Amino acid sequence: MSLTASTPARPRTRNTAAALLAVALCVSLAACGGAGKKAAAGSGTDANGAKKLVFGFSQVGSESGWRAANTKSIQDAAKAAGFELKFSDAQQKQENQIAAIRTFIQQKVDVIGFSPVVVTGWDTVLKEAKTAGIPVILTDRAIDTQDKSLYKTFIGSDFVKEGTSAGQWLLDAEKANTGTVNIAELEGTTGSAPAIDRKKGFEDLVLKDPRFKLVADQTGDFTRAKGKEVMTAFLKAHKDINVLFAHNDDMAMGAIQAIEEAGLKPGKDIRIVSIDGVKDAFQAMVDGKIEVVVECNPLIGPQVMDLVRKLKDKAEVPARVESKEGVFTKDKAAAELPNRQY
Ligand code: GYE
């Protein structure tokens, strides 16, 4: 786990004797700036010398293009808001996130945010944050807990709806088909909210129709490398896959390589349905390899910072803030590609 601050870390220890000496010198020399003169902006202060709001954020990792865009959005928005961001990358490991949250509590940050790698196992550390009086905001991924007082708000997407949208596209696309449609599914990180909910939204709709069969189903951990590896294994075990449903674009991109290496044509021999909407996936739609992408918006940094400010000010926040997103089919991809920001 790496803990880095967007601004240089504030000194943690003070040499009291040296500080007293400096004050004494200041008083005797009267040379430290007149009363009312603004202090120069330091690491923990703004241009007016006021203490910056400190936001501790534990990111899942850097597993996907979506995640890279989300990290940049959070970092840029914290800077624009004038907050001190303590940013920690958990490398897709829950224990790293728990350790980061504990560090933020020790550092007495004003607000803690995190994108939980999995849904369960957060109550203990979140109780510690609550006891310390530090409000918590969940960004992008939800958690499973009985105690809703352990976090103040959630901001992110409706992942069940994303799975349903992907499924609805497939039902429409296969409307005229009277035969069997064999589906392979590349799931996201096991136990994560997007993997659980996208699977549910898609399968609850599609598998009701007896023409559709789920023949292969495994996690690809939201990464290209795993997407490729698992798809290669799927193709060896099943000669009759008609559709790939990938829980994110990175796994779909990895799977495209596997399909091509197996001598098949992605988008022709195997239809591909994916989620996120990163630029590479739009390019793959332009190239006819992916047929549809359900958008999931990672650019939530400015909305997160609004919530952080409100929490620091003890203002009311909604329990859930949902991001807006669309569904893009390959015929719209060329026109949309230049507009994509991630
Ligand atoms: O779809 C995937 C990422 O939590 C919505 O995590 C996010 C998901 C996103 O790694 O690419």
CSV table of C-alpha atoms and ligand atoms in Angstrom, one decimal:
chain,number,residue,atom,x,y,z
A,1,MET,CA,0.0,0.0,0.0
A,2,SER,CA,1.3,3.4,-0.8
A,3,LEU,CA,0.2,6.5,1.1
A,4,THR,CA,0.9,9.6,-0.8
A,5,ALA,CA,-0.5,13.1,-0.3
A,6,SER,CA,-1.2,15.4,-3.2
A,7,THR,CA,0.6,18.1,-1.3
A,8,PRO,CA,3.8,17.6,0.7
A,9,ALA,CA,3.1,16.0,4.0
A,10,ARG,CA,2.8,18.3,7.0
A,11,PRO,CA,5.5,18.0,9.6
A,12,ARG,CA,4.3,15.5,12.1
A,13,THR,CA,6.5,16.4,15.1
A,14,ARG,CA,7.5,19.7,16.4
A,15,ASN,CA,10.5,20.7,18.3
A,16,THR,CA,8.8,22.7,21.0
A,17,ALA,CA,12.0,24.4,22.2
A,18,ALA,CA,12.9,25.5,18.6
A,19,ALA,CA,9.3,26.7,18.1
A,20,LEU,CA,9.5,28.8,21.4
A,21,LEU,CA,12.8,30.2,20.3
A,22,ALA,CA,11.4,31.2,17.0
A,23,VAL,CA,8.4,32.9,18.7
A,24,ALA,CA,10.7,34.8,21.0
A,25,LEU,CA,12.9,35.9,18.2
A,26,CYS,CA,9.9,37.0,16.3
A,27,VAL,CA,8.6,39.0,19.2
A,28,SER,CA,12.0,40.6,19.9
A,29,LEU,CA,12.8,41.4,16.3
A,30,ALA,CA,9.3,42.2,15.2
A,31,ALA,CA,10.4,41.0,11.8
A,32,CYS,CA,8.0,38.1,11.2
A,33,GLY,CA,5.3,40.1,9.4
A,34,GLY,CA,2.9,42.5,10.8
A,35,ALA,CA,-0.4,41.5,12.3
A,36,GLY,CA,-2.9,40.8,9.6
A,37,LYS,CA,-0.3,40.0,7.0
A,38,LYS,CA,-1.3,36.9,5.2
A,39,ALA,CA,1.0,33.8,5.7
A,40,ALA,CA,2.4,32.2,2.6
A,41,ALA,CA,0.4,29.1,1.6
A,42,GLY,CA,2.0,26.1,3.2
A,43,SER,CA,1.3,22.4,2.7
A,44,GLY,CA,-1.7,22.4,5.1
A,45,THR,CA,-2.9,25.9,4.6
A,46,ASP,CA,-4.5,27.9,1.8
A,47,ALA,CA,-3.4,31.3,0.4
A,48,ASN,CA,-5.0,33.0,3.4
A,49,GLY,CA,-3.2,30.9,5.9
A,50,ALA,CA,-6.4,29.0,6.8
A,51,LYS,CA,-6.1,25.3,7.5
A,52,LYS,CA,-7.1,23.2,4.4
A,53,LEU,CA,-9.8,20.7,4.7
A,54,VAL,CA,-8.1,17.3,4.8
A,55,PHE,CA,-9.7,14.5,2.8
A,56,GLY,CA,-8.4,10.9,3.2
A,57,PHE,CA,-9.3,8.8,0.2
A,58,SER,CA,-8.7,5.1,-0.2
A,59,GLN,CA,-8.9,4.0,-3.9
A,60,VAL,CA,-9.5,0.4,-4.9
A,61,GLY,CA,-6.4,0.1,-7.1
A,62,SER,CA,-5.4,0.8,-10.7
A,63,GLU,CA,-7.0,-2.2,-12.3
A,64,SER,CA,-8.8,-0.6,-15.2
A,65,GLY,CA,-9.1,2.4,-17.5
A,66,TRP,CA,-12.2,3.3,-15.6
A,67,ARG,CA,-10.3,3.4,-12.4
A,68,ALA,CA,-7.5,5.5,-13.8
A,69,ALA,CA,-10.1,8.1,-14.9
A,70,ASN,CA,-11.8,8.0,-11.5
A,71,THR,CA,-8.5,8.5,-9.7
A,72,LYS,CA,-7.6,11.5,-11.9
A,73,SER,CA,-11.1,13.0,-11.4
A,74,ILE,CA,-10.8,12.7,-7.6
A,75,GLN,CA,-7.3,14.2,-7.6
A,76,ASP,CA,-8.1,17.1,-9.9
A,77,ALA,CA,-11.3,17.9,-8.1
A,78,ALA,CA,-9.6,17.9,-4.6
A,79,LYS,CA,-7.0,20.3,-6.0
A,80,ALA,CA,-9.6,22.6,-7.5
A,81,ALA,CA,-11.6,22.6,-4.2
A,82,GLY,CA,-8.4,23.6,-2.3
A,83,PHE,CA,-8.5,20.4,-0.2
A,84,GLU,CA,-5.4,18.5,1.1
A,85,LEU,CA,-5.9,15.0,-0.4
A,86,LYS,CA,-4.3,12.0,1.3
A,87,PHE,CA,-4.6,9.4,-1.5
A,88,SER,CA,-4.0,5.8,-0.9
A,89,ASP,CA,-4.0,2.9,-3.5
A,90,ALA,CA,-5.2,-0.4,-2.0
A,91,GLN,CA,-4.1,-2.5,-4.9
A,92,GLN,CA,-7.4,-4.4,-4.9
A,93,LYS,CA,-6.8,-5.7,-1.3
A,94,GLN,CA,-9.3,-5.1,1.5
A,95,GLU,CA,-6.7,-5.3,4.2
A,96,ASN,CA,-4.8,-2.4,2.5
A,97,GLN,CA,-8.0,-0.3,2.5
A,98,ILE,CA,-8.7,-1.1,6.2
A,99,ALA,CA,-5.1,-0.1,7.1
A,100,ALA,CA,-5.4,3.1,5.0
A,101,ILE,CA,-8.7,4.1,6.8
A,102,ARG,CA,-7.0,3.4,10.2
A,103,THR,CA,-4.1,5.7,9.2
A,104,PHE,CA,-6.6,8.4,8.2
A,105,ILE,CA,-8.3,8.1,11.6
A,106,GLN,CA,-4.9,8.5,13.3
A,107,GLN,CA,-4.1,11.5,11.2
A,108,LYS,CA,-7.4,13.0,12.2
A,109,VAL,CA,-8.5,13.9,8.6
A,110,ASP,CA,-11.7,15.8,8.3
A,111,VAL,CA,-13.5,13.4,6.0
A,112,ILE,CA,-12.8,9.8,4.8
A,113,GLY,CA,-13.8,8.5,1.4
A,114,PHE,CA,-13.3,5.1,-0.1
A,115,SER,CA,-14.3,2.9,-2.9
A,116,PRO,CA,-14.8,-0.5,-1.2
A,117,VAL,CA,-13.0,-3.3,-3.0
A,118,VAL,CA,-15.7,-5.8,-1.7
A,119,VAL,CA,-19.1,-5.4,-0.1
A,120,THR,CA,-18.6,-7.1,3.3
A,121,GLY,CA,-16.3,-6.8,6.3
A,122,TRP,CA,-16.3,-3.0,7.0
A,123,ASP,CA,-18.2,-2.6,10.2
A,124,THR,CA,-15.3,-2.7,12.6
A,125,VAL,CA,-13.1,-0.1,10.9
A,126,LEU,CA,-16.1,2.1,10.1
A,127,LYS,CA,-17.2,2.0,13.8
A,128,GLU,CA,-13.7,3.3,14.6
A,129,ALA,CA,-14.1,6.2,12.2
A,130,LYS,CA,-17.5,6.9,13.7
A,131,THR,CA,-16.1,6.9,17.3
A,132,ALA,CA,-13.4,9.3,16.1
A,133,GLY,CA,-16.2,11.6,14.8
A,134,ILE,CA,-14.9,11.4,11.2
A,135,PRO,CA,-17.7,11.3,8.5
A,136,VAL,CA,-17.3,8.6,5.8
A,137,ILE,CA,-18.4,8.8,2.2
A,138,LEU,CA,-18.6,5.7,-0.1
A,139,THR,CA,-17.7,6.5,-3.6
A,140,ASP,CA,-18.7,4.3,-6.6
A,141,ARG,CA,-19.1,1.0,-4.8
A,142,ALA,CA,-21.5,0.2,-2.0
A,143,ILE,CA,-21.1,-2.0,1.1
A,144,ASP,CA,-23.3,-4.6,2.9
A,145,THR,CA,-24.0,-3.5,6.5
A,146,GLN,CA,-27.0,-3.5,8.8
A,147,ASP,CA,-25.8,-0.3,10.4
A,148,LYS,CA,-26.4,2.5,7.9
A,149,SER,CA,-25.1,5.1,10.4
A,150,LEU,CA,-21.5,3.9,9.6
A,151,TYR,CA,-21.4,6.1,6.5
A,152,LYS,CA,-23.0,9.4,5.6
A,153,THR,CA,-23.6,9.0,1.9
A,154,PHE,CA,-22.9,6.9,-1.2
A,155,ILE,CA,-22.2,8.4,-4.6
A,156,GLY,CA,-22.1,6.1,-7.7
A,157,SER,CA,-23.9,4.2,-10.3
A,158,ASP,CA,-26.8,1.8,-10.3
A,159,PHE,CA,-24.9,-1.4,-11.2
A,160,VAL,CA,-28.1,-3.6,-11.4
A,161,LYS,CA,-29.5,-1.2,-13.9
A,162,GLU,CA,-26.3,-1.4,-15.9
A,163,GLY,CA,-26.6,-5.2,-16.0
A,164,THR,CA,-30.2,-4.9,-17.0
A,165,SER,CA,-29.4,-2.5,-19.8
A,166,ALA,CA,-26.7,-4.8,-21.2
A,167,GLY,CA,-29.2,-7.7,-21.0
A,168,GLN,CA,-32.0,-5.7,-22.7
A,169,TRP,CA,-29.7,-4.9,-25.6
A,170,LEU,CA,-28.9,-8.6,-26.0
A,171,LEU,CA,-32.6,-9.6,-25.9
A,172,ASP,CA,-33.4,-7.0,-28.6
A,173,ALA,CA,-30.5,-8.0,-30.7
A,174,GLU,CA,-31.5,-11.7,-30.6
A,175,LYS,CA,-35.2,-11.1,-31.0
A,176,ALA,CA,-35.5,-12.9,-34.4
A,177,ASN,CA,-33.3,-15.9,-33.3
A,178,THR,CA,-35.2,-19.1,-32.6
A,179,GLY,CA,-32.1,-21.1,-31.7
A,180,THR,CA,-30.0,-21.4,-28.5
A,181,VAL,CA,-27.7,-18.5,-27.5
A,182,ASN,CA,-24.7,-19.6,-25.4
A,183,ILE,CA,-23.3,-16.9,-23.1
A,184,ALA,CA,-19.9,-16.6,-21.5
A,185,GLU,CA,-19.6,-14.1,-18.6
A,186,LEU,CA,-16.5,-12.4,-17.4
A,187,GLU,CA,-17.2,-11.2,-13.9
A,188,GLY,CA,-15.6,-8.4,-12.0
A,189,THR,CA,-13.8,-8.8,-8.7
A,190,THR,CA,-15.5,-11.5,-6.6
A,191,GLY,CA,-17.5,-10.0,-3.8
A,192,SER,CA,-17.5,-6.4,-5.2
A,193,ALA,CA,-20.7,-4.5,-5.7
A,194,PRO,CA,-20.4,-4.0,-9.5
A,195,ALA,CA,-19.7,-7.7,-10.0
A,196,ILE,CA,-22.6,-8.8,-7.8
A,197,ASP,CA,-25.1,-6.3,-9.2
A,198,ARG,CA,-24.2,-6.4,-12.9
A,199,LYS,CA,-24.5,-10.2,-12.8
A,200,LYS,CA,-27.8,-10.0,-11.1
A,201,GLY,CA,-29.2,-7.3,-13.5
A,202,PHE,CA,-28.1,-9.2,-16.6
A,203,GLU,CA,-28.9,-12.7,-15.6
A,204,ASP,CA,-32.3,-12.0,-13.9
A,205,LEU,CA,-33.5,-10.6,-17.2
A,206,VAL,CA,-31.7,-12.7,-19.9
A,207,LEU,CA,-31.8,-16.2,-18.3
A,208,LYS,CA,-35.6,-16.0,-17.9
A,209,ASP,CA,-35.7,-16.6,-21.7
A,210,PRO,CA,-35.1,-20.3,-22.2
A,211,ARG,CA,-33.1,-19.6,-25.5
A,212,PHE,CA,-30.3,-18.2,-23.4
A,213,LYS,CA,-27.8,-20.5,-21.6
A,214,LEU,CA,-24.9,-19.4,-19.4
A,215,VAL,CA,-22.2,-21.9,-20.4
A,216,ALA,CA,-19.1,-20.3,-18.8
A,217,ASP,CA,-18.8,-17.9,-15.9
A,218,GLN,CA,-15.7,-16.8,-14.0
A,219,THR,CA,-14.0,-13.7,-12.5
A,220,GLY,CA,-11.5,-11.8,-14.6
A,221,ASP,CA,-10.9,-9.3,-11.7
A,222,PHE,CA,-11.7,-6.3,-13.9
A,223,THR,CA,-8.3,-6.5,-15.6
A,224,ARG,CA,-7.2,-7.0,-19.2
A,225,ALA,CA,-4.6,-9.7,-18.3
A,226,LYS,CA,-7.2,-11.8,-16.4
A,227,GLY,CA,-9.9,-11.2,-19.0
A,228,LYS,CA,-7.6,-12.6,-21.7
A,229,GLU,CA,-6.5,-15.5,-19.6
A,230,VAL,CA,-10.0,-16.6,-18.6
A,231,MET,CA,-11.4,-16.1,-22.1
A,232,THR,CA,-8.6,-18.3,-23.5
A,233,ALA,CA,-9.7,-21.0,-21.0
A,234,PHE,CA,-13.4,-20.5,-21.9
A,235,LEU,CA,-12.6,-20.9,-25.6
A,236,LYS,CA,-10.7,-24.1,-25.0
A,237,ALA,CA,-13.5,-25.6,-22.9
A,238,HIS,CA,-16.5,-24.4,-25.1
A,239,LYS,CA,-16.5,-24.5,-28.8
A,240,ASP,CA,-20.0,-22.9,-29.1
A,241,ILE,CA,-19.9,-19.5,-27.3
A,242,ASN,CA,-22.1,-17.0,-29.1
A,243,VAL,CA,-22.0,-14.1,-26.7
A,244,LEU,CA,-19.5,-12.6,-24.2
A,245,PHE,CA,-20.9,-10.4,-21.4
A,246,ALA,CA,-17.9,-8.7,-19.8
A,247,HIS,CA,-18.5,-6.7,-16.5
A,248,ASN,CA,-16.0,-4.1,-17.7
A,249,ASP,CA,-14.2,-2.9,-20.9
A,250,ASP,CA,-10.7,-3.9,-19.8
A,251,MET,CA,-11.8,-7.6,-19.5
A,252,ALA,CA,-13.6,-7.3,-22.9
A,253,MET,CA,-10.4,-5.9,-24.4
A,254,GLY,CA,-8.4,-8.8,-23.0
A,255,ALA,CA,-11.0,-11.2,-24.3
A,256,ILE,CA,-10.8,-9.8,-27.8
A,257,GLN,CA,-7.1,-10.7,-27.9
A,258,ALA,CA,-8.0,-14.2,-26.7
A,259,ILE,CA,-10.7,-14.6,-29.4
A,260,GLU,CA,-8.5,-13.3,-32.2
A,261,GLU,CA,-5.6,-15.6,-31.0
A,262,ALA,CA,-8.1,-18.5,-31.2
A,263,GLY,CA,-8.7,-17.6,-34.9
A,264,LEU,CA,-12.2,-16.2,-34.3
A,265,LYS,CA,-13.7,-12.8,-35.1
A,266,PRO,CA,-14.8,-10.7,-32.1
A,267,GLY,CA,-18.1,-9.1,-33.0
A,268,LYS,CA,-18.9,-11.6,-35.7
A,269,ASP,CA,-18.3,-15.1,-34.4
A,270,ILE,CA,-18.9,-13.9,-30.8
A,271,ARG,CA,-20.9,-10.9,-29.9
A,272,ILE,CA,-19.5,-8.7,-27.1
A,273,VAL,CA,-21.5,-6.7,-24.6
A,274,SER,CA,-19.5,-4.6,-22.1
A,275,ILE,CA,-19.7,-2.0,-19.4
A,276,ASP,CA,-17.8,1.3,-18.6
A,277,GLY,CA,-17.3,3.2,-21.8
A,278,VAL,CA,-13.5,3.8,-21.9
A,279,LYS,CA,-12.0,5.2,-25.2
A,280,ASP,CA,-10.5,1.8,-26.1
A,281,ALA,CA,-13.9,0.2,-26.0
A,282,PHE,CA,-15.3,2.9,-28.3
A,283,GLN,CA,-12.5,2.3,-30.7
A,284,ALA,CA,-13.3,-1.5,-30.5
A,285,MET,CA,-16.9,-0.6,-31.4
A,286,VAL,CA,-15.8,1.5,-34.3
A,287,ASP,CA,-13.7,-1.6,-35.4
A,288,GLY,CA,-16.8,-3.7,-35.1
A,289,LYS,CA,-15.4,-5.9,-32.3
A,290,ILE,CA,-17.6,-4.8,-29.4
A,291,GLU,CA,-21.3,-4.3,-30.2
A,292,VAL,CA,-22.6,-2.4,-27.2
A,293,VAL,CA,-21.1,-0.6,-24.2
A,294,VAL,CA,-23.2,0.4,-21.2
A,295,GLU,CA,-21.7,3.6,-19.8
A,296,CYS,CA,-20.5,3.9,-16.1
A,297,ASN,CA,-19.3,7.3,-15.2
A,298,PRO,CA,-16.0,7.5,-13.3
A,299,LEU,CA,-15.8,11.4,-13.4
A,300,ILE,CA,-17.5,11.9,-10.1
A,301,GLY,CA,-14.6,13.9,-8.4
A,302,PRO,CA,-16.4,17.3,-8.4
A,303,GLN,CA,-19.6,15.8,-6.9
A,304,VAL,CA,-17.5,13.9,-4.3
A,305,MET,CA,-15.8,17.2,-3.2
A,306,ASP,CA,-19.2,18.9,-2.9
A,307,LEU,CA,-20.3,16.2,-0.5
A,308,VAL,CA,-16.9,16.3,1.4
A,309,ARG,CA,-17.4,20.1,1.9
A,310,LYS,CA,-20.9,19.6,3.1
A,311,LEU,CA,-19.9,16.8,5.5
A,312,LYS,CA,-17.1,19.0,6.9
A,313,ASP,CA,-19.7,21.8,7.4
A,314,LYS,CA,-22.1,19.3,9.1
A,315,ALA,CA,-24.7,20.1,6.4
A,316,GLU,CA,-27.4,17.7,5.2
A,317,VAL,CA,-26.3,15.3,2.4
A,318,PRO,CA,-28.6,12.9,0.5
A,319,ALA,CA,-28.2,9.2,1.5
A,320,ARG,CA,-27.5,8.3,-2.2
A,321,VAL,CA,-26.3,10.3,-5.2
A,322,GLU,CA,-26.6,8.6,-8.5
A,323,SER,CA,-24.4,9.3,-11.6
A,324,LYS,CA,-26.0,9.6,-15.0
A,325,GLU,CA,-25.1,7.3,-17.8
A,326,GLY,CA,-26.0,6.1,-21.3
A,327,VAL,CA,-25.9,3.1,-23.5
A,328,PHE,CA,-23.9,3.2,-26.7
A,329,THR,CA,-24.2,0.9,-29.7
A,330,LYS,CA,-21.5,0.5,-32.3
A,331,ASP,CA,-23.4,2.6,-34.9
A,332,LYS,CA,-23.0,5.6,-32.5
A,333,ALA,CA,-19.4,4.9,-31.6
A,334,ALA,CA,-17.5,6.9,-34.3
A,335,ALA,CA,-19.5,10.0,-33.6
A,336,GLU,CA,-19.1,9.7,-29.8
A,337,LEU,CA,-15.4,8.7,-29.7
A,338,PRO,CA,-14.0,12.3,-30.0
A,339,ASN,CA,-16.2,13.3,-27.0
A,340,ARG,CA,-15.0,10.6,-24.7
A,341,GLN,CA,-13.1,12.0,-21.7
A,342,TYR,CA,-11.8,8.8,-20.4
B,1,GYE,O1,-16.6,-0.8,-13.9
B,1,GYE,C1,-14.4,-1.3,-13.4
B,1,GYE,C2,-13.6,-0.9,-12.2
B,1,GYE,O2,-16.4,0.1,-9.5
B,1,GYE,C3,-17.6,0.9,-11.3
B,1,GYE,O3,-14.5,-1.0,-11.1
B,1,GYE,C4,-16.3,0.4,-10.8
B,1,GYE,C5,-15.7,-0.7,-11.6
B,1,GYE,C6,-15.6,-0.5,-13.1
B,1,GYE,O4,-12.4,-1.6,-12.1
B,1,GYE,O5,-13.7,-1.1,-14.6
